[in-house]
Amino acid sequence: MIDVDLDRRRLLQGAALGLGAAALPVSASAQSNARIVIIGGGFGGASAAALLVKLMPSANVTLIDANPVYTACPFSNLVIGTDRPLSAQQFSYDGLRQQGVDILIAKAADVSPETQIVTLEDGSEIVYDRLILSPGIDMRWTALEGYSQEAAETLPHAWKAGPQTLLLRDKLVALEDGEPVLMTVPPAPYRCPPGPYERASMIAHYLKANKPRSKLIVLDAKDQFSKQALFQEAWTEHYPDHLEWRGAIDDGAVSRVDADIGAVYTDFDEIRAPVINVIPPQKAGAIADRAGVTDLTGWCPINPISFESMLQDKIHVIGDATIAAPMPKSAFSANLQAKVCAFAVARLLSDLDPMPTTLSNTCYSYTTPDEAISIAGVYINANGRLESIAESGGVSPLLADKAIRNAEAAQAAHWFDTITHEAFG
Amino acid sequence: MLRPGLLLAIGALGLLGLAACGADNSSGEIAADRPVMESTDRAKQLALACSGCHSSEAGAIASLDGYSVDLMEQSLLAYKSDEDGTTVMHRLARGYSDTDIKLISAYLGQEDAP
């Protein structure tokens, strides 16, 4: 464990001794008073807040989120397909509050990069010296014909955890044995590259156990996907009768949906089902647009060392909203980007340059309730972009012993506990 | 002749001036936390990658508490060089130079651990 506090005490003592008298008048009179505002209390924003109050004890760190409780996406596929309760996904901000973060439950309506002001929905204004945006994703409602916020009440996306997760689960529970289930998967990039395939596994698991004559058909806009060989190995073993995946080459790309009659349309087909999980195309969370940090792709270009926006000064963007490929849009990435960004912000506010570093990512996916597979990557940010380091990273072995799958399932659960504790206290 | 007290004051002003130039702090003050961030080194930043999975809680993922500097370095180098290794740590360790592994170990390993 990284004991920042202990370290800080050591460093402060060292600094006081080392710099001697020259530093004394400054540190005695000056207060940082740096105003750091963070919008978005998910894995990115919460992790950034937690580290910033440790790195900069005299700064004012404010975290703004519209909801008093955060509902985590990782493991929410187990809520859909197993008996995991949604409450296991939920975290309050009390832990961060106790650590000294100012928590503001409010919707951020606008950001003015020129005046360095965040405006809340009630009209109140918050001034920042540095702003960190961790807005996650929003659905690109206009990108899929027939899909809308209203349609999502009938054809849930469940790609933001919460009521949508429960809606999809309840629809599966209400399904008559023998009726089909559909899932549509968008082209990349979207939140959590292997997420649709873990979800497909969990839905197939549910059907096999509870609706054995039903089957899930996955309609994919792509022909290749994350951990594909591993997923397909698991599907062949566990769900030969309960899961069928159709890639783009097999007419898998969905161009239109109809919520009224419960149908999806590909180039050649109309398919109807009582349960349709539409994972729509996505973009950076809406506040990123308001702040002027998105480009034409709908995502946010960043300086990979500081995570400062390439489009606006003093605004940093972390997590799913960023253009950080090959680093994926995952909770692990958001958490680590948050910590690297917090370091950079603390250095910038101390008039020091941010430092290049090595970053990494790990994503676990469940294929059954007690078996999981993983992908890992290592990246450097020193050359103007994030780059994978050759010969590193990769996926779990194919045709592996059950014990390896079981071990990764246990590691995934441990990871979830650790990372949520680090982010939310 | 300048008195020592005045010299000190000029020195302090110099520091303030420097900070105000590139400063981010709209107030123009030197951040009180600067000494901490000034001594922030590469090791500390590299080790940020570890704490998302490893805590002081032991379980399916190892707790790093009680690892000596040497044991930490040996373990990471073993992960890196084991060509047949398949765990997440094998795949991650291959992305780090021996120098970085030494730095991370020196930072995360405990001097007084057995």
Coordinates of C-alpha atoms in Angstrom, one line a residue:
Chain A
M1 CA 0.0 0.0 0.0
I2 CA 1.2 3.5 -0.7
D3 CA 1.3 5.5 2.4
V4 CA 1.2 9.0 1.0
D5 CA 0.6 10.5 4.5
L6 CA 3.6 8.9 6.1
D7 CA 5.6 9.9 3.0
R8 CA 4.4 13.4 3.1
R9 CA 5.5 13.8 6.7
R10 CA 8.9 12.6 5.9
L11 CA 9.2 14.8 2.9
L12 CA 7.9 17.9 4.7
Q13 CA 10.5 17.3 7.4
G14 CA 13.2 16.8 4.8
A15 CA 12.2 19.9 2.9
A16 CA 12.2 22.1 6.0
L17 CA 15.7 20.9 6.9
G18 CA 17.0 21.0 3.4
L19 CA 15.8 24.3 2.2
G20 CA 16.5 25.9 5.5
A21 CA 15.9 29.6 6.2
A22 CA 15.2 30.7 2.7
A23 CA 12.1 28.6 2.5
L24 CA 10.9 29.5 5.9
P25 CA 9.3 32.9 5.3
V26 CA 7.5 31.6 2.3
S27 CA 6.0 28.5 3.8
A28 CA 5.2 30.4 7.0
S29 CA 3.2 33.1 5.2
A30 CA 1.8 31.5 2.0
Q31 CA -1.3 29.4 1.9
S32 CA -2.0 27.3 -1.2
N33 CA -5.7 28.0 -1.3
A34 CA -5.6 26.3 -4.7
R35 CA -9.1 25.6 -5.8
I36 CA -9.3 22.2 -7.5
V37 CA -12.8 21.3 -8.8
I38 CA -13.6 17.8 -10.0
I39 CA -16.8 17.1 -12.0
G40 CA -17.9 13.5 -12.0
G41 CA -17.7 11.1 -9.0
G42 CA -17.0 7.8 -10.7
F43 CA -13.8 5.8 -10.6
G44 CA -11.9 8.7 -12.2
G45 CA -13.2 11.7 -10.2
A46 CA -13.4 9.9 -6.8
S47 CA -9.8 8.6 -7.2
A48 CA -8.5 12.0 -8.2
A49 CA -10.2 13.6 -5.2
A50 CA -8.9 11.0 -2.8
L51 CA -5.2 11.4 -3.9
L52 CA -5.4 15.2 -4.2
V53 CA -6.4 15.8 -0.6
K54 CA -3.4 13.8 0.4
L55 CA -0.9 15.4 -2.0
M56 CA -2.2 19.0 -1.4
P57 CA -3.6 19.1 2.2
S58 CA -3.9 22.9 2.0
A59 CA -5.9 23.0 -1.3
N60 CA -9.6 23.1 -1.6
V61 CA -10.7 20.0 -3.4
T62 CA -14.4 20.0 -4.5
L63 CA -16.1 17.0 -6.1
I64 CA -19.3 17.6 -7.9
D65 CA -21.7 14.8 -8.9
A66 CA -25.4 14.8 -9.6
N67 CA -26.1 11.7 -7.5
P68 CA -25.4 11.2 -3.8
V69 CA -24.6 7.5 -4.4
Y70 CA -22.4 6.2 -7.2
T71 CA -23.4 2.9 -8.9
A72 CA -20.4 1.1 -10.3
C73 CA -20.4 -0.6 -13.7
P74 CA -17.8 -3.2 -13.2
F75 CA -19.5 -6.3 -11.8
S76 CA -23.0 -5.0 -12.8
N77 CA -23.2 -7.8 -15.4
L78 CA -23.3 -10.2 -12.4
V79 CA -26.3 -8.2 -11.1
I80 CA -28.0 -8.9 -14.5
G81 CA -27.1 -12.6 -14.7
T82 CA -26.7 -13.8 -11.1
D83 CA -28.1 -13.0 -7.7
R84 CA -25.6 -10.3 -7.0
P85 CA -27.6 -7.3 -5.5
L86 CA -27.3 -3.8 -7.0
S87 CA -26.4 -2.6 -3.5
A88 CA -23.0 -4.3 -3.9
Q89 CA -22.4 -1.8 -6.7
Q90 CA -23.2 1.3 -4.7
F91 CA -20.9 3.7 -2.9
S92 CA -21.6 6.9 -1.1
Y93 CA -19.2 9.8 -0.9
D94 CA -19.0 9.7 3.0
G95 CA -15.5 8.2 2.9
L96 CA -14.2 11.0 0.7
R97 CA -16.0 13.6 2.8
Q98 CA -14.1 12.2 5.9
Q99 CA -10.8 12.5 4.0
G100 CA -11.5 16.3 3.5
V101 CA -13.0 16.4 0.0
D102 CA -15.9 18.9 -0.3
I103 CA -18.7 17.0 -1.8
L104 CA -21.3 18.9 -3.8
I105 CA -24.3 17.0 -4.9
A106 CA -25.4 19.1 -7.9
K107 CA -25.6 19.0 -11.6
A108 CA -22.8 20.9 -13.3
A109 CA -24.6 22.8 -16.2
D110 CA -21.7 24.7 -17.7
V111 CA -18.0 25.4 -17.7
S112 CA -16.4 28.7 -18.8
P113 CA -12.7 28.0 -19.6
E114 CA -12.1 31.7 -20.0
T115 CA -13.3 32.8 -16.6
Q116 CA -12.5 29.4 -15.0
I117 CA -16.0 29.1 -13.6
V118 CA -18.2 26.1 -13.3
T119 CA -22.0 26.9 -13.2
L120 CA -24.3 24.6 -11.5
E121 CA -27.9 24.0 -12.6
D122 CA -29.2 26.2 -9.8
G123 CA -27.1 29.1 -11.2
S124 CA -24.5 29.1 -8.5
E125 CA -20.9 29.5 -9.7
I126 CA -17.7 27.8 -8.5
V127 CA -14.3 29.3 -9.4
Y128 CA -11.4 26.9 -10.1
D129 CA -7.6 27.1 -10.5
R130 CA -7.6 23.6 -12.1
L131 CA -10.7 21.7 -13.2
I132 CA -10.7 17.9 -13.6
L133 CA -13.5 16.5 -15.7
S134 CA -14.3 12.8 -15.3
P135 CA -17.7 12.9 -17.0
G136 CA -17.8 9.3 -18.1
I137 CA -20.0 8.6 -21.1
D138 CA -23.3 9.7 -22.5
M139 CA -25.3 7.8 -25.1
R140 CA -25.2 9.2 -28.6
W141 CA -29.0 9.3 -28.9
T142 CA -29.1 10.3 -32.5
A143 CA -26.7 7.7 -33.8
L144 CA -29.0 4.7 -33.9
E145 CA -32.3 5.2 -35.7
G146 CA -35.3 4.6 -33.4
Y147 CA -33.2 4.7 -30.2
S148 CA -33.8 7.5 -27.6
Q149 CA -34.0 8.1 -23.9
E150 CA -37.6 7.1 -24.1
A151 CA -36.9 3.9 -26.1
A152 CA -34.3 2.9 -23.5
E153 CA -37.2 2.5 -21.0
T154 CA -38.3 -0.4 -23.2
L155 CA -35.0 -1.5 -24.7
P156 CA -32.6 -1.0 -21.9
H157 CA -28.9 -0.2 -22.6
A158 CA -27.8 -0.9 -19.0
W159 CA -24.5 0.7 -19.9
K160 CA -24.7 3.1 -17.0
A161 CA -25.3 1.0 -13.9
G162 CA -28.4 1.7 -11.8
P163 CA -32.1 1.6 -12.7
Q164 CA -31.2 0.4 -16.2
T165 CA -29.3 -2.6 -14.8
L166 CA -32.4 -3.6 -12.8
L167 CA -34.7 -3.0 -15.8
L168 CA -32.7 -5.4 -17.9
R169 CA -32.5 -8.0 -15.1
D170 CA -36.3 -7.7 -14.5
K171 CA -37.0 -8.2 -18.2
L172 CA -34.9 -11.4 -18.2
V173 CA -36.8 -12.6 -15.1
A174 CA -40.1 -12.0 -16.8
L175 CA -39.0 -13.8 -20.0
E176 CA -41.0 -16.9 -20.9
D177 CA -38.9 -20.0 -21.4
G178 CA -38.2 -20.4 -25.1
E179 CA -38.4 -16.7 -26.0
P180 CA -35.3 -15.2 -27.5
V181 CA -33.1 -12.4 -26.0
L182 CA -31.2 -9.9 -28.2
M183 CA -28.2 -7.7 -27.5
T184 CA -26.8 -5.2 -30.0
V185 CA -23.2 -4.1 -29.8
P186 CA -21.9 -0.8 -31.3
P187 CA -18.6 -0.1 -33.2
A188 CA -15.6 0.9 -31.1
P189 CA -14.9 3.0 -29.2
Y190 CA -17.3 2.5 -26.3
R191 CA -17.0 2.1 -22.5
C192 CA -15.5 -1.2 -21.5
P193 CA -14.4 -3.0 -24.7
P194 CA -15.0 -6.6 -23.3
G195 CA -18.1 -5.6 -21.4
P196 CA -20.7 -6.7 -23.9
Y197 CA -19.2 -10.2 -24.1
E198 CA -19.0 -10.6 -20.3
R199 CA -22.7 -9.5 -20.3
A200 CA -23.5 -12.0 -23.0
S201 CA -21.8 -14.7 -20.8
M202 CA -23.8 -13.7 -17.8
I203 CA -27.1 -13.6 -19.7
A204 CA -26.4 -17.0 -21.2
H205 CA -25.6 -18.3 -17.8
Y206 CA -29.0 -17.0 -16.5
L207 CA -30.8 -18.6 -19.4
K208 CA -29.1 -21.9 -19.1
A209 CA -30.1 -22.1 -15.4
N210 CA -33.5 -20.5 -15.6
K211 CA -34.9 -20.4 -19.1
P212 CA -33.2 -23.4 -20.7
R213 CA -35.2 -23.2 -24.0
S214 CA -34.3 -19.6 -24.5
K215 CA -31.2 -18.2 -26.3
L216 CA -29.3 -15.0 -26.5
I217 CA -28.4 -13.6 -29.9
V218 CA -25.6 -11.0 -30.0
L219 CA -25.7 -8.7 -33.0
D220 CA -22.3 -7.0 -33.3
A221 CA -21.2 -4.1 -35.5
K222 CA -17.7 -5.6 -35.4
D223 CA -16.0 -8.7 -36.6
Q224 CA -13.3 -8.8 -33.9
F225 CA -13.6 -8.0 -30.2
S226 CA -11.6 -8.0 -26.9
K227 CA -10.5 -11.4 -25.6
Q228 CA -12.5 -12.9 -28.4
A229 CA -10.8 -16.4 -28.5
L230 CA -11.1 -16.7 -24.8
F231 CA -14.8 -15.7 -24.7
Q232 CA -15.6 -18.0 -27.6
E233 CA -13.8 -20.9 -26.0
A234 CA -15.9 -20.4 -22.9
W235 CA -19.1 -20.0 -24.9
T236 CA -18.4 -23.3 -26.7
E237 CA -17.9 -25.0 -23.5
H238 CA -20.7 -23.5 -21.4
Y239 CA -23.3 -22.0 -23.6
P240 CA -23.5 -23.9 -26.9
D241 CA -27.3 -23.8 -26.9
H242 CA -27.7 -20.4 -25.2
L243 CA -25.5 -17.9 -27.0
E244 CA -25.1 -17.1 -30.6
W245 CA -22.8 -14.3 -31.7
R246 CA -23.1 -12.7 -35.1
G247 CA -20.3 -10.3 -36.3
A248 CA -20.7 -7.6 -39.0
I249 CA -19.8 -10.1 -41.7
D250 CA -22.8 -12.2 -40.7
D251 CA -25.2 -9.3 -40.9
G252 CA -24.7 -8.4 -37.2
A253 CA -24.6 -4.6 -37.6
V254 CA -27.9 -3.1 -36.4
S255 CA -29.0 0.1 -38.2
R256 CA -32.4 0.6 -36.6
V257 CA -34.5 -0.4 -33.7
D258 CA -38.2 -0.1 -33.0
A259 CA -39.1 0.1 -29.3
D260 CA -42.9 -0.1 -30.0
I261 CA -42.9 -3.5 -31.5
G262 CA -39.6 -4.7 -29.9
A263 CA -37.6 -5.2 -33.1
V264 CA -34.1 -4.6 -34.4
Y265 CA -33.1 -4.2 -38.0
T266 CA -29.9 -5.3 -39.8
D267 CA -29.3 -4.9 -43.5
F268 CA -31.2 -8.0 -44.3
D269 CA -33.2 -8.9 -41.3
E270 CA -35.9 -7.9 -38.8
I271 CA -35.6 -9.7 -35.5
R272 CA -38.1 -9.4 -32.7
A273 CA -37.6 -10.4 -29.1
P274 CA -39.3 -9.6 -25.7
V275 CA -35.9 -8.6 -24.2
I276 CA -33.6 -6.4 -26.3
N277 CA -30.5 -5.0 -24.7
V278 CA -29.3 -2.1 -27.0
I279 CA -25.8 -1.0 -26.3
P280 CA -25.8 2.2 -28.3
P281 CA -22.9 4.3 -29.7
Q282 CA -21.4 6.6 -27.0
K283 CA -19.5 9.8 -26.5
A284 CA -17.9 11.8 -23.7
G285 CA -20.3 12.9 -20.9
A286 CA -22.3 16.0 -21.9
I287 CA -20.4 18.5 -19.6
A288 CA -17.3 17.8 -21.7
D289 CA -19.1 19.4 -24.7
R290 CA -20.1 22.4 -22.5
A291 CA -16.5 22.9 -21.5
G292 CA -15.3 22.8 -25.1
V293 CA -12.9 19.8 -24.5
T294 CA -14.5 17.4 -27.1
D295 CA -13.3 17.2 -30.7
L296 CA -15.3 16.0 -33.7
T297 CA -15.2 12.4 -32.5
G298 CA -17.2 13.3 -29.4
W299 CA -14.3 12.3 -27.2
C300 CA -11.6 14.4 -25.5
P301 CA -8.0 14.8 -26.8
I302 CA -5.6 15.0 -23.8
N303 CA -1.9 15.6 -23.1
P304 CA -1.0 12.1 -22.0
I305 CA 1.4 13.2 -19.3
S306 CA -0.8 15.7 -17.5
F307 CA -4.2 14.7 -18.9
E308 CA -4.8 18.4 -19.6
S309 CA -7.1 19.0 -22.4
M310 CA -5.5 19.7 -25.8
L311 CA -8.3 22.2 -26.4
Q312 CA -8.7 24.2 -23.2
D313 CA -6.1 25.3 -20.6
K314 CA -6.4 24.3 -17.0
I315 CA -9.0 21.7 -17.7
H316 CA -7.9 18.1 -17.3
V317 CA -10.0 15.1 -18.6
I318 CA -9.7 11.5 -17.3
G319 CA -11.4 8.2 -17.7
D320 CA -13.8 7.0 -20.4
A321 CA -14.3 10.4 -21.9
T322 CA -10.7 10.7 -23.0
I323 CA -9.0 9.7 -26.3
A324 CA -6.3 7.5 -24.6
A325 CA -6.1 4.5 -26.9
P326 CA -4.5 2.0 -26.7
M327 CA -5.4 2.5 -23.0
P328 CA -9.0 1.2 -22.9
K329 CA -12.1 2.9 -21.4
S330 CA -12.1 0.9 -18.1
A331 CA -12.4 1.5 -14.4
F332 CA -8.8 0.5 -13.9
S333 CA -7.7 3.1 -16.5
A334 CA -9.9 5.8 -15.0
N335 CA -8.5 5.2 -11.5
L336 CA -4.9 5.2 -12.7
Q337 CA -5.3 8.2 -15.0
A338 CA -6.9 10.0 -12.1
K339 CA -3.9 9.4 -9.9
V340 CA -1.4 10.4 -12.6
C341 CA -3.5 13.5 -13.3
A342 CA -3.7 14.3 -9.6
F343 CA 0.1 14.2 -9.5
A344 CA 0.3 16.4 -12.5
V345 CA -2.2 18.9 -11.1
A346 CA -0.4 19.1 -7.8
R347 CA 2.9 19.7 -9.5
L348 CA 1.4 22.3 -11.8
L349 CA -0.1 24.1 -8.9
S350 CA 3.3 24.0 -7.3
D351 CA 4.9 25.5 -10.4
L352 CA 6.6 22.2 -11.4
D353 CA 6.4 20.4 -14.6
P354 CA 4.4 17.1 -14.8
M355 CA 6.6 14.0 -15.2
P356 CA 6.3 11.2 -17.8
T357 CA 5.6 7.8 -16.4
T358 CA 4.5 4.2 -17.2
L359 CA 0.8 3.4 -16.9
S360 CA -1.0 0.1 -17.0
N361 CA -4.4 -1.5 -17.2
T362 CA -6.1 -4.7 -16.2
C363 CA -9.6 -5.8 -17.0
Y364 CA -11.2 -9.0 -15.8
S365 CA -14.3 -10.5 -17.4
Y366 CA -16.5 -13.3 -15.9
T367 CA -17.4 -16.1 -18.3
T368 CA -19.3 -18.0 -15.6
P369 CA -20.0 -16.9 -12.0
D370 CA -16.8 -18.5 -10.8
E371 CA -14.5 -18.3 -13.9
A372 CA -12.9 -15.2 -15.3
I373 CA -10.4 -14.2 -18.0
S374 CA -8.3 -11.0 -18.1
I375 CA -6.5 -8.6 -20.4
A376 CA -3.6 -6.4 -19.3
G377 CA -1.5 -3.6 -20.9
V378 CA 1.4 -1.4 -20.1
Y379 CA 1.8 2.0 -21.7
I380 CA 4.3 4.9 -21.8
N381 CA 3.2 8.5 -22.1
A382 CA 6.6 10.2 -22.8
N383 CA 6.3 10.6 -26.6
G384 CA 3.2 12.8 -27.0
R385 CA 0.8 9.9 -26.9
L386 CA 0.0 6.7 -25.0
E387 CA 1.9 3.8 -26.5
S388 CA 1.8 0.1 -25.6
I389 CA 5.1 -1.3 -24.6
A390 CA 6.2 -4.1 -26.8
E391 CA 6.2 -7.7 -25.5
S392 CA 4.1 -6.7 -22.5
G393 CA 0.5 -7.1 -21.6
G394 CA -1.9 -9.6 -23.3
V395 CA -4.7 -12.0 -22.3
S396 CA -5.1 -15.1 -20.1
P397 CA -3.9 -18.4 -21.7
L398 CA -6.3 -20.3 -23.9
L399 CA -7.3 -23.9 -23.0
A400 CA -6.2 -23.2 -19.4
D401 CA -6.8 -25.2 -16.3
K402 CA -10.0 -24.5 -14.5
A403 CA -7.9 -23.4 -11.5
I404 CA -6.5 -20.5 -13.6
R405 CA -10.0 -19.3 -14.5
N406 CA -11.2 -19.7 -10.8
A407 CA -8.1 -17.8 -9.6
E408 CA -8.8 -14.9 -12.0
A409 CA -12.5 -14.8 -10.8
A410 CA -11.2 -14.5 -7.2
Q411 CA -8.7 -11.9 -8.2
A412 CA -11.4 -9.9 -10.0
A413 CA -13.5 -9.8 -6.8
H414 CA -10.5 -8.7 -4.8
W415 CA -9.7 -6.1 -7.3
F416 CA -13.2 -4.7 -7.1
D417 CA -12.9 -4.4 -3.3
T418 CA -9.5 -2.7 -3.5
I419 CA -10.2 -0.2 -6.2
T420 CA -13.6 0.9 -4.8
H421 CA -12.0 1.3 -1.4
E422 CA -9.2 3.4 -2.9
A423 CA -11.7 5.5 -4.9
F424 CA -14.5 5.9 -2.4
G425 CA -12.8 5.3 1.0
Chain B
M1 CA 25.7 47.1 4.1
L2 CA 22.7 44.8 4.0
R3 CA 21.6 43.2 7.2
P4 CA 21.1 39.4 7.1
G5 CA 17.4 39.8 7.8
L6 CA 17.1 41.9 4.6
L7 CA 19.0 39.4 2.6
L8 CA 16.6 36.8 3.7
A9 CA 13.7 39.0 2.7
I10 CA 15.2 39.6 -0.8
G11 CA 15.7 35.8 -1.2
A12 CA 12.1 35.2 -0.3
L13 CA 10.9 37.8 -2.7
G14 CA 13.0 36.2 -5.4
L15 CA 11.3 32.9 -4.8
L16 CA 7.9 34.5 -4.9
G17 CA 8.8 36.3 -8.1
L18 CA 9.8 33.0 -9.8
A19 CA 6.7 31.3 -8.7
A20 CA 4.5 34.1 -10.0
C21 CA 6.0 33.8 -13.5
G22 CA 4.9 30.4 -14.5
A23 CA 2.4 30.2 -11.8
D24 CA -0.8 28.7 -12.0
N25 CA -2.0 29.9 -8.7
S26 CA -4.1 32.8 -9.7
S27 CA -3.3 34.5 -6.4
G28 CA 0.4 34.3 -7.3
E29 CA 1.3 32.7 -4.1
I30 CA 3.6 29.7 -3.8
A31 CA 1.6 26.7 -2.9
A32 CA 2.2 25.6 0.6
D33 CA 2.3 22.0 -0.7
R34 CA 5.1 22.7 -3.1
P35 CA 7.8 21.0 -0.9
V36 CA 5.9 17.8 -1.1
M37 CA 5.5 17.8 -4.8
E38 CA 9.0 19.0 -5.4
S39 CA 10.4 15.9 -3.9
T40 CA 7.9 13.7 -5.8
D41 CA 10.0 11.3 -7.7
R42 CA 9.5 8.8 -10.5
A43 CA 9.2 5.9 -8.2
K44 CA 6.2 7.3 -6.4
Q45 CA 4.4 8.0 -9.7
L46 CA 5.2 4.5 -11.1
A47 CA 3.8 2.9 -8.0
L48 CA 0.4 4.5 -8.5
A49 CA -0.3 1.6 -10.8
C50 CA -0.1 -0.9 -7.9
S51 CA -2.6 0.4 -5.4
G52 CA -5.7 -0.2 -7.6
C53 CA -5.3 -3.9 -7.0
H54 CA -2.9 -4.3 -4.0
S55 CA -4.0 -3.1 -0.5
S56 CA -3.0 -4.1 3.0
E57 CA -5.8 -6.6 2.7
A58 CA -4.4 -10.1 1.8
G59 CA -6.5 -12.4 -0.3
A60 CA -6.7 -13.6 -3.9
I61 CA -4.4 -10.6 -4.7
A62 CA -1.3 -10.4 -2.5
S63 CA -0.9 -7.7 0.1
L64 CA 2.4 -5.9 -0.4
D65 CA 2.8 -5.3 3.4
G66 CA 5.8 -7.1 4.8
Y67 CA 7.7 -7.3 1.5
S68 CA 11.3 -6.2 1.9
V69 CA 12.9 -4.1 -0.8
D70 CA 14.9 -7.2 -2.0
L71 CA 12.0 -9.6 -2.0
M72 CA 9.9 -7.1 -3.9
E73 CA 12.5 -6.7 -6.6
Q74 CA 13.2 -10.4 -6.9
S75 CA 9.5 -11.1 -7.2
L76 CA 8.9 -8.5 -9.9
L77 CA 12.0 -9.6 -11.8
A78 CA 10.9 -13.2 -11.6
Y79 CA 7.5 -12.3 -13.0
K80 CA 9.2 -10.4 -15.8
S81 CA 11.6 -13.2 -16.8
D82 CA 9.3 -16.2 -16.5
E83 CA 8.4 -16.8 -20.1
D84 CA 5.8 -19.4 -19.3
G85 CA 4.1 -17.2 -16.7
T86 CA 0.5 -16.4 -17.5
T87 CA -0.8 -14.3 -14.6
V88 CA -1.7 -10.6 -14.9
M89 CA 1.5 -9.8 -13.0
H90 CA 3.6 -11.7 -15.5
R91 CA 2.0 -9.7 -18.4
L92 CA 2.4 -6.4 -16.5
A93 CA 6.0 -6.9 -15.3
R94 CA 7.2 -7.4 -18.8
G95 CA 6.4 -3.7 -19.5
Y96 CA 8.7 -2.4 -16.9
S97 CA 12.5 -1.9 -17.2
D98 CA 14.8 -3.4 -14.6
T99 CA 15.6 0.2 -13.4
D100 CA 11.9 1.0 -12.9
I101 CA 11.4 -2.3 -11.0
K102 CA 14.3 -1.4 -8.7
L103 CA 12.7 2.1 -8.2
I104 CA 9.3 0.7 -7.4
S105 CA 10.7 -1.9 -5.1
A106 CA 12.8 0.6 -3.2
Y107 CA 9.7 2.7 -2.8
L108 CA 7.1 0.1 -1.9
G109 CA 9.3 -2.4 -0.1
Q110 CA 9.8 -2.0 3.6
E111 CA 13.3 -1.3 4.8
D112 CA 12.7 -3.2 8.0
A113 CA 10.7 -6.1 6.6
P114 CA 12.3 -9.6 7.2

